PDB file of C-alpha atoms and ligand atoms in Angstrom:
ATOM      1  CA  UNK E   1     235.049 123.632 263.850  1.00 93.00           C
ATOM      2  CA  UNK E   2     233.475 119.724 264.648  1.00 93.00           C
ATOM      3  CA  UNK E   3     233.705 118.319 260.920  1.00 96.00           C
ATOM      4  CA  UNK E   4     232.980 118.837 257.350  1.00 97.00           C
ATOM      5  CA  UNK E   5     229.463 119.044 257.622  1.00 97.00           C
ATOM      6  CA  UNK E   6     229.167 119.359 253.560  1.00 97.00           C
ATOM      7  CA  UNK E   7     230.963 119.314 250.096  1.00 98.00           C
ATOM      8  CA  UNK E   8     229.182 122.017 247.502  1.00 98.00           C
ATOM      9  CA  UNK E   9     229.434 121.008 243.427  1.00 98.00           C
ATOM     10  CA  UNK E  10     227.953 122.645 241.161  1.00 98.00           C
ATOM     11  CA  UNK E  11     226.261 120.879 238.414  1.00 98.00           C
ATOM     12  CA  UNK E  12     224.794 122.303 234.892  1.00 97.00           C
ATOM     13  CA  UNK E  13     221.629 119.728 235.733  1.00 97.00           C
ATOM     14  CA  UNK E  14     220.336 118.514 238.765  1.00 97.00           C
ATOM     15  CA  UNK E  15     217.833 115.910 237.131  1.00 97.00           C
ATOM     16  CA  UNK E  16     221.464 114.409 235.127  1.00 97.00           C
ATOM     17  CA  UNK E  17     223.706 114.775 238.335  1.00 98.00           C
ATOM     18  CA  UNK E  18     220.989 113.303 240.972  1.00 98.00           C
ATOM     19  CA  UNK E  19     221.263 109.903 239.459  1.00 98.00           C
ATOM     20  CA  UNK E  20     225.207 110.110 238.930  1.00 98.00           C
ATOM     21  CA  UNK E  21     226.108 111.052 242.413  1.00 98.00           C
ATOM     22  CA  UNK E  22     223.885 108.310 243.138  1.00 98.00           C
ATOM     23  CA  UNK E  23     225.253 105.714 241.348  1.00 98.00           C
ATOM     24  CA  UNK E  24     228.683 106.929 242.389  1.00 97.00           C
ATOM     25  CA  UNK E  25     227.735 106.758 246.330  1.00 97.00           C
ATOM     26  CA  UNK E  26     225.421 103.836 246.000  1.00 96.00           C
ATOM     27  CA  UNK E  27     223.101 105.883 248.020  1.00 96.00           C
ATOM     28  CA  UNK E  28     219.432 107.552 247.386  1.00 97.00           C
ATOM     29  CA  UNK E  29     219.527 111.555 247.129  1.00 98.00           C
ATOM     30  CA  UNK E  30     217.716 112.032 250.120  1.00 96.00           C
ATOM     31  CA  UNK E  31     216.304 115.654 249.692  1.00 96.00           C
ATOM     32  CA  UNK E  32     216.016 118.072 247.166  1.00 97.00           C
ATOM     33  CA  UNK E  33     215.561 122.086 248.054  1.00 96.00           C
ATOM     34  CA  UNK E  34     214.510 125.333 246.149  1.00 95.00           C
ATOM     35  CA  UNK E  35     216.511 128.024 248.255  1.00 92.00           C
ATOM     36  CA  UNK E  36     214.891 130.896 246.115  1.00 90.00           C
ATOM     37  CA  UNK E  37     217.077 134.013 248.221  1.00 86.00           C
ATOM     38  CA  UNK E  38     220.431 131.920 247.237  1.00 88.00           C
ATOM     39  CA  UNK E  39     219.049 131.249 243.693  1.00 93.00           C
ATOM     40  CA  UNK E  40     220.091 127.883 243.936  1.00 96.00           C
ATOM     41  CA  UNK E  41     218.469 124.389 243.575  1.00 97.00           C
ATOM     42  CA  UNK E  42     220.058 121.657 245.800  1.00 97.00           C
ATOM     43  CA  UNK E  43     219.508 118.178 246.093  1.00 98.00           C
ATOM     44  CA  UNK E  44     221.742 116.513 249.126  1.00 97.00           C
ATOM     45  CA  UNK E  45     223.203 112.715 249.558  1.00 98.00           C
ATOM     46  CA  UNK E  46     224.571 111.027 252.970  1.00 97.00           C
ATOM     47  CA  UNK E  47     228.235 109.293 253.167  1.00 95.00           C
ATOM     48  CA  UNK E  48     228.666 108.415 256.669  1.00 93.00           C
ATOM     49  CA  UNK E  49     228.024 111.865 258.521  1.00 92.00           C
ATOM     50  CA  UNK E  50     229.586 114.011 255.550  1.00 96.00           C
ATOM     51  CA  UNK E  51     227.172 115.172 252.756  1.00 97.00           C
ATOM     52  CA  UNK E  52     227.305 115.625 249.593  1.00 98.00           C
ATOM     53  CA  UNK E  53     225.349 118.972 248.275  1.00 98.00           C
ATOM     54  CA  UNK E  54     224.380 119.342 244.172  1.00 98.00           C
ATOM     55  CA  UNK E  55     224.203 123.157 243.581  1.00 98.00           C
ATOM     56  CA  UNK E  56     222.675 124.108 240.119  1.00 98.00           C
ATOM     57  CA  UNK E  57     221.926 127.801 239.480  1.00 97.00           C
ATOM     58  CA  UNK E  58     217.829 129.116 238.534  1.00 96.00           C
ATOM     59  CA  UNK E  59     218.812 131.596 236.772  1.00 94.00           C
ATOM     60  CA  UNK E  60     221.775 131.760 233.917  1.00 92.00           C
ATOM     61  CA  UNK E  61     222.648 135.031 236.162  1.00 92.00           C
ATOM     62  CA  UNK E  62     223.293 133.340 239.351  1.00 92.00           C
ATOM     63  CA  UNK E  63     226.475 132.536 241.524  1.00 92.00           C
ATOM     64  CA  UNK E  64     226.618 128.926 240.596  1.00 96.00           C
ATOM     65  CA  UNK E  65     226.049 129.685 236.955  1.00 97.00           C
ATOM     66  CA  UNK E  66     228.527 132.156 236.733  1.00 96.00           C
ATOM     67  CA  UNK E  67     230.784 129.819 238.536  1.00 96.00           C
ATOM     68  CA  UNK E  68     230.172 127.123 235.753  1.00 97.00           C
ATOM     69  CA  UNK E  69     231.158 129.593 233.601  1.00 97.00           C
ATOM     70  CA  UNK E  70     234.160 130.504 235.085  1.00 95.00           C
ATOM     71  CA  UNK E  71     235.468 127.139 235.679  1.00 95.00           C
ATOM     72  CA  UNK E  72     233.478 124.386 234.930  1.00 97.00           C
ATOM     73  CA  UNK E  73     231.568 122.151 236.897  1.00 98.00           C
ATOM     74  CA  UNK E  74     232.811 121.348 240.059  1.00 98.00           C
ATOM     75  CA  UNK E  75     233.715 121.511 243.877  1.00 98.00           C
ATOM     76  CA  UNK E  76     232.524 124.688 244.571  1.00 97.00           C
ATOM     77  CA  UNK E  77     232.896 125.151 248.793  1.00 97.00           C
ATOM     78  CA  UNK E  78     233.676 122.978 251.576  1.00 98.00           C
ATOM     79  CA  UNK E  79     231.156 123.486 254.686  1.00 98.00           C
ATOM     80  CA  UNK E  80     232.501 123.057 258.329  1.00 98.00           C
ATOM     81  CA  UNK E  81     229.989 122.509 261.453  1.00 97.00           C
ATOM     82  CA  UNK E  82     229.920 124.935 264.474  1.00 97.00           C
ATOM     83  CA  UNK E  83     228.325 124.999 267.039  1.00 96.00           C
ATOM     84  CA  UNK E  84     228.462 128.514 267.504  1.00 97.00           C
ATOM     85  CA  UNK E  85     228.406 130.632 264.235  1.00 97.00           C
ATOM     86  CA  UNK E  86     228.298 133.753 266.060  1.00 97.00           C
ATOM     87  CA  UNK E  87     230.915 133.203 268.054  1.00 97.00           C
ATOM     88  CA  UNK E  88     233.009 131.516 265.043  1.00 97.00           C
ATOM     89  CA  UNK E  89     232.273 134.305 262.705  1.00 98.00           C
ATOM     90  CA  UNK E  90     233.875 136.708 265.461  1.00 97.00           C
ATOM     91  CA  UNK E  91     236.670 134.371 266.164  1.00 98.00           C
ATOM     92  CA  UNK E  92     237.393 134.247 261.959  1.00 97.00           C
ATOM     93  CA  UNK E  93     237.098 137.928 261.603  1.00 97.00           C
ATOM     94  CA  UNK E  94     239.904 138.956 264.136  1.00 97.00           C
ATOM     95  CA  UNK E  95     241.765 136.393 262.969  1.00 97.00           C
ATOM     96  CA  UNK E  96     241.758 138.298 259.619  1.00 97.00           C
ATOM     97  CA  UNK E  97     239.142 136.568 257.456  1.00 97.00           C
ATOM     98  CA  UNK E  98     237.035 138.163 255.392  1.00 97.00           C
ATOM     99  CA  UNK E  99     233.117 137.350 255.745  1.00 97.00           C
ATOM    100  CA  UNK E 100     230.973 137.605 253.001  1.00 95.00           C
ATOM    101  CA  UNK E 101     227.835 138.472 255.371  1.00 92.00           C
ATOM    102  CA  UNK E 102     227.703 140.214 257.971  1.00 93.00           C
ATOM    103  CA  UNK E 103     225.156 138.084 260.312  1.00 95.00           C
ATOM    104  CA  UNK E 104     224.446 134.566 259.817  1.00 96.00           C
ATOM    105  CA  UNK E 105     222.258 134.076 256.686  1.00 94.00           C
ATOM    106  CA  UNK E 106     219.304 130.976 256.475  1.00 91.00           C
ATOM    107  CA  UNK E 107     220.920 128.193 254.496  1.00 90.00           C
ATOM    108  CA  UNK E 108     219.482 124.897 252.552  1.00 88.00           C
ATOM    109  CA  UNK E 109     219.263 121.698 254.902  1.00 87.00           C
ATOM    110  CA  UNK E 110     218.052 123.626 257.988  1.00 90.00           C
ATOM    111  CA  UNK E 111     220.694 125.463 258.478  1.00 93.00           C
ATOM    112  CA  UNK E 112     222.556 128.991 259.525  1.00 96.00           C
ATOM    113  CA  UNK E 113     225.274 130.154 257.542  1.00 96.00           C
ATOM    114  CA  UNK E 114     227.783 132.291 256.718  1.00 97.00           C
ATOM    115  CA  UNK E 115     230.370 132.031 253.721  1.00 97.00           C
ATOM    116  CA  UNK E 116     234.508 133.210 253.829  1.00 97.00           C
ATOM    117  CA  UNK E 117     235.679 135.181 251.040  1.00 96.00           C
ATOM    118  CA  UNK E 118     237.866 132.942 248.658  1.00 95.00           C
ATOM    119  CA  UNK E 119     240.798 135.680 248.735  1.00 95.00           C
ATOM    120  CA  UNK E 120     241.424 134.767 252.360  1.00 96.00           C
ATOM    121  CA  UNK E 121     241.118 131.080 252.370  1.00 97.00           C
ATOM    122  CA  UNK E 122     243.997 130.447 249.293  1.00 96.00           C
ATOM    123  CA  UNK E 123     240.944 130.459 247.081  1.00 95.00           C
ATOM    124  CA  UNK E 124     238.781 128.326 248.717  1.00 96.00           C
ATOM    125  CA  UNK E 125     235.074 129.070 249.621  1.00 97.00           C
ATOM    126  CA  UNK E 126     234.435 127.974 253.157  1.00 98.00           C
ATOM    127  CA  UNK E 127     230.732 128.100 254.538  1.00 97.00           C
ATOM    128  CA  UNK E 128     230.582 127.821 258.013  1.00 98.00           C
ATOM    129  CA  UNK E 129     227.010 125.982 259.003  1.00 97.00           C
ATOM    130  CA  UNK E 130     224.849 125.592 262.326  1.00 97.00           C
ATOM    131  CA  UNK E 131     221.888 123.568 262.489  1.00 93.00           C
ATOM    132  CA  UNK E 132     219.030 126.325 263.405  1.00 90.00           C
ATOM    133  CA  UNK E 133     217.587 125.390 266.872  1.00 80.00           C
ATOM    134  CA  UNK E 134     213.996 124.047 266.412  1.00 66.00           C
ATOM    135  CA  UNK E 135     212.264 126.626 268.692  1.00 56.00           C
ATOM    136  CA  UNK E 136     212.774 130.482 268.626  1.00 49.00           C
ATOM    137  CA  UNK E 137     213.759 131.264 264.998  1.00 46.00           C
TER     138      UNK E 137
HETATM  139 ZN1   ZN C   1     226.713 124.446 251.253  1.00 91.19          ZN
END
């Protein structure tokens, strides 16, 4: 894997955690995305070449919500650059991981991903991420 790409926390409130995270980074929120098949809103924040990715939930059904519920608001997964995911997903599977899809999935910020089942990382949700190529997808 090349380096934390991302840091996923889920928030109750995007429009109360925006200006938060940026007063706590002293830097804007430089994008904010709708990924309607995740049921998420995002909103996303540079710190040197690590981001920082709000998560609040659309629905009071959703993963994130249910997550708040659960446990509060919070980290919620830690996202590692590849540069293959295809190849990485294979290499995590024999290895004994457990995928949560089965092909790379699209992903906010441009991106490919594919998420690791909690019960095989000691509990923590790992999304692998690949910047999709600009032509041919
Ligand atoms: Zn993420």
């Amino acid at each position: 894997m090349v380096k934390i790409e991302h840091i996923g926390i889920a928030v109750e409130n995007l429009s109360r955690s925006i200006p938060l995270f940026e007063k706590l980074l002293n830097s804007p929120c430089y994008k904010t995305e709708k990924l309607a098949s995740e049921n998420v809103n995002t909103a996303f924040f540079l710190t040197g070449e690590t981001k920082i990715e709000l998560l609040e939930s659309l629905t009071h059904d959703g993963v994130i919500a249910k997550f708040i519920e659960k446990k509060g608001e919070g980290i919620h997964h830690i996202a590692f650059e590849v540069d293959d995911i295809e190849a990485e997903m294979e290499r995590l599977l024999k290895e004994g991981f457990v995928l949560l899809n089965k092909s790379p999935k699209p992903g906010a910020d441009n991106k490919l991903v594919c998420f690791l089942h909690p019960k095989s990382t000691n509990g923590v949700l790992v999304e692998l991420c690949m910047e999709k190529k600009q032509t041919g997808q």
